[in-house]
Amino acid sequence: MNNWKEAFFRFLKVGPIYVFLTWGTWKYLFYLLLQDTSFGIAQFLILVIAPYFLIRYIHKGLKKQP
């Protein structure tokens, strides 16, 4: 019972960062779609891939915690 509570509170600490990252990413994506440049596409890929790995890393860290 204590386990999921701890995980939940840990998520509350990380959650806002996650939401900020994803919201910032989506806002930037729409901005890039309006710009429509090859440089924008490269940045788009970086912005999508970086948060994905960060979230996976955070998720793994949450699972590893006793």
Rosetta silent file (secondary structure, phi, psi, omega in degrees, C-alpha in Angstrom):
SEQUENCE: MNNWKEAFFRFLKVGPIYVFLTWGTWKYLFYLLLQDTSFGIAQFLILVIAPYFLIRYIHKGLKKQP
SCORE:     score description
SCORE:     0.000 S_00000001
   1 L     0.000  -42.979 -179.307    0.000    0.000    0.000 S_00000001
   2 H   -65.210  -31.152 -175.635    2.815    2.377    0.909 S_00000001
   3 H   -58.346  -51.958 -176.482    4.598    1.617   -2.363 S_00000001
   4 H   -69.644  -28.739  176.929    2.082    3.169   -4.734 S_00000001
   5 H   -64.982  -44.940  179.356    1.677    6.180   -2.425 S_00000001
   6 H   -62.007  -45.208  179.415    5.410    6.826   -2.551 S_00000001
   7 H   -60.660  -40.147 -179.094    5.449    6.409   -6.314 S_00000001
   8 H   -63.478  -45.834 -179.346    2.488    8.783   -6.585 S_00000001
   9 H   -67.710  -33.831  176.770    4.166   11.498   -4.521 S_00000001
  10 H   -64.983  -39.233  178.847    7.364   11.028   -6.487 S_00000001
  11 H   -65.696  -36.888  178.653    5.351   11.500   -9.665 S_00000001
  12 H   -60.665  -34.033  178.129    3.834   14.685   -8.236 S_00000001
  13 H   -70.496  -39.567 -176.106    7.368   16.033   -7.876 S_00000001
  14 H   -88.497  -29.067 -175.196    8.287   15.059  -11.448 S_00000001
  15 H   -46.973  -53.635 -178.903    4.821   15.517  -12.998 S_00000001
  16 H   -57.649  -36.825  178.751    4.900   19.307  -13.479 S_00000001
  17 H   -64.262  -44.216 -179.714    8.272   19.034  -15.233 S_00000001
  18 H   -60.832  -46.624 -179.840    6.843   16.328  -17.511 S_00000001
  19 H   -63.106  -43.584 -179.979    3.760   18.411  -18.323 S_00000001
  20 H   -60.839  -44.128 -179.823    5.889   21.494  -18.953 S_00000001
  21 H   -61.007  -49.557 -176.392    8.178   19.528  -21.283 S_00000001
  22 H   -67.364  -42.422 -179.913    5.347   18.024  -23.299 S_00000001
  23 H   -63.664  -45.177  178.231    3.352   21.280  -23.484 S_00000001
  24 H   -60.906  -39.343  179.683    6.460   23.217  -24.495 S_00000001
  25 H   -63.351  -48.954 -177.958    7.227   20.566  -27.100 S_00000001
  26 H   -63.967  -41.043  179.322    3.750   20.666  -28.653 S_00000001
  27 H   -61.196  -42.406 -178.855    3.674   24.458  -28.706 S_00000001
  28 H   -67.554  -35.695  179.623    7.068   24.459  -30.400 S_00000001
  29 H   -62.076  -45.476 -179.905    5.945   21.799  -32.893 S_00000001
  30 H   -63.950  -38.021  177.282    3.037   23.930  -34.070 S_00000001
  31 H   -61.183  -42.871 -179.336    5.405   26.885  -34.327 S_00000001
  32 H   -67.819  -37.287  179.347    7.780   24.785  -36.454 S_00000001
  33 H   -62.178  -34.139  177.900    4.952   23.579  -38.689 S_00000001
  34 H   -72.177  -35.582 -179.640    4.182   27.230  -39.413 S_00000001
  35 H   -72.356  -45.427  177.417    7.864   27.950  -40.124 S_00000001
  36 L    56.463   62.546  176.069    8.297   24.832  -42.293 S_00000001
  37 L  -126.732  157.232  179.772   12.098   24.682  -42.590 S_00000001
  38 H   -66.408  -34.491  176.011   14.508   21.745  -42.692 S_00000001
  39 H   -61.265  -38.908  178.329   16.316   23.248  -39.678 S_00000001
  40 H   -62.570  -38.537 -179.386   12.951   23.177  -37.909 S_00000001
  41 H   -64.595  -41.943  179.037   12.547   19.478  -38.690 S_00000001
  42 H   -61.942  -44.462  178.788   15.923   18.685  -37.108 S_00000001
  43 H   -65.518  -36.718  178.601   14.989   20.639  -33.977 S_00000001
  44 H   -59.461  -45.449  179.698   11.586   18.941  -33.992 S_00000001
  45 H   -62.243  -44.007  179.519   13.266   15.519  -33.909 S_00000001
  46 H   -61.517  -43.256 -177.314   15.558   16.586  -31.060 S_00000001
  47 H   -68.210  -29.694  179.586   12.612   17.979  -29.097 S_00000001
  48 H   -80.862  -43.964 -174.902   10.585   14.794  -29.546 S_00000001
  49 H   -72.178  -42.725 -177.555   13.399   12.310  -28.889 S_00000001
  50 H   -59.372  -52.348  178.256   15.016   14.094  -25.915 S_00000001
  51 H   -61.311  -34.489 -179.596   11.872   14.269  -23.717 S_00000001
  52 H   -59.923  -47.859 -179.694   11.045   10.669  -24.673 S_00000001
  53 H   -69.432  -36.764  177.825   14.359    9.381  -23.326 S_00000001
  54 H   -61.499  -45.258 -179.762   14.155   11.688  -20.307 S_00000001
  55 H   -65.174  -41.042  178.255   10.694   10.356  -19.446 S_00000001
  56 H   -62.378  -40.725  179.406   11.861    6.759  -19.939 S_00000001
  57 H   -63.993  -45.096  178.949   14.827    7.436  -17.658 S_00000001
  58 H   -62.638  -43.838 -178.450   12.587    8.979  -14.980 S_00000001
  59 H   -62.262  -43.040  178.018   10.132    6.086  -15.286 S_00000001
  60 H   -61.776  -42.123  178.767   12.945    3.543  -14.895 S_00000001
  61 H   -61.120  -39.517  179.143   14.187    5.441  -11.841 S_00000001
  62 H   -64.881  -40.076 -178.992   10.695    5.309  -10.316 S_00000001
  63 H   -67.578  -37.447 -176.235   10.521    1.544  -10.863 S_00000001
  64 H   -70.177  -28.795 -177.512   13.967    0.941   -9.344 S_00000001
  65 L   -58.688  134.104 -179.431   13.158    2.772   -6.104 S_00000001
  66 L   -70.764    0.000    0.000   12.458    0.306   -3.259 S_00000001
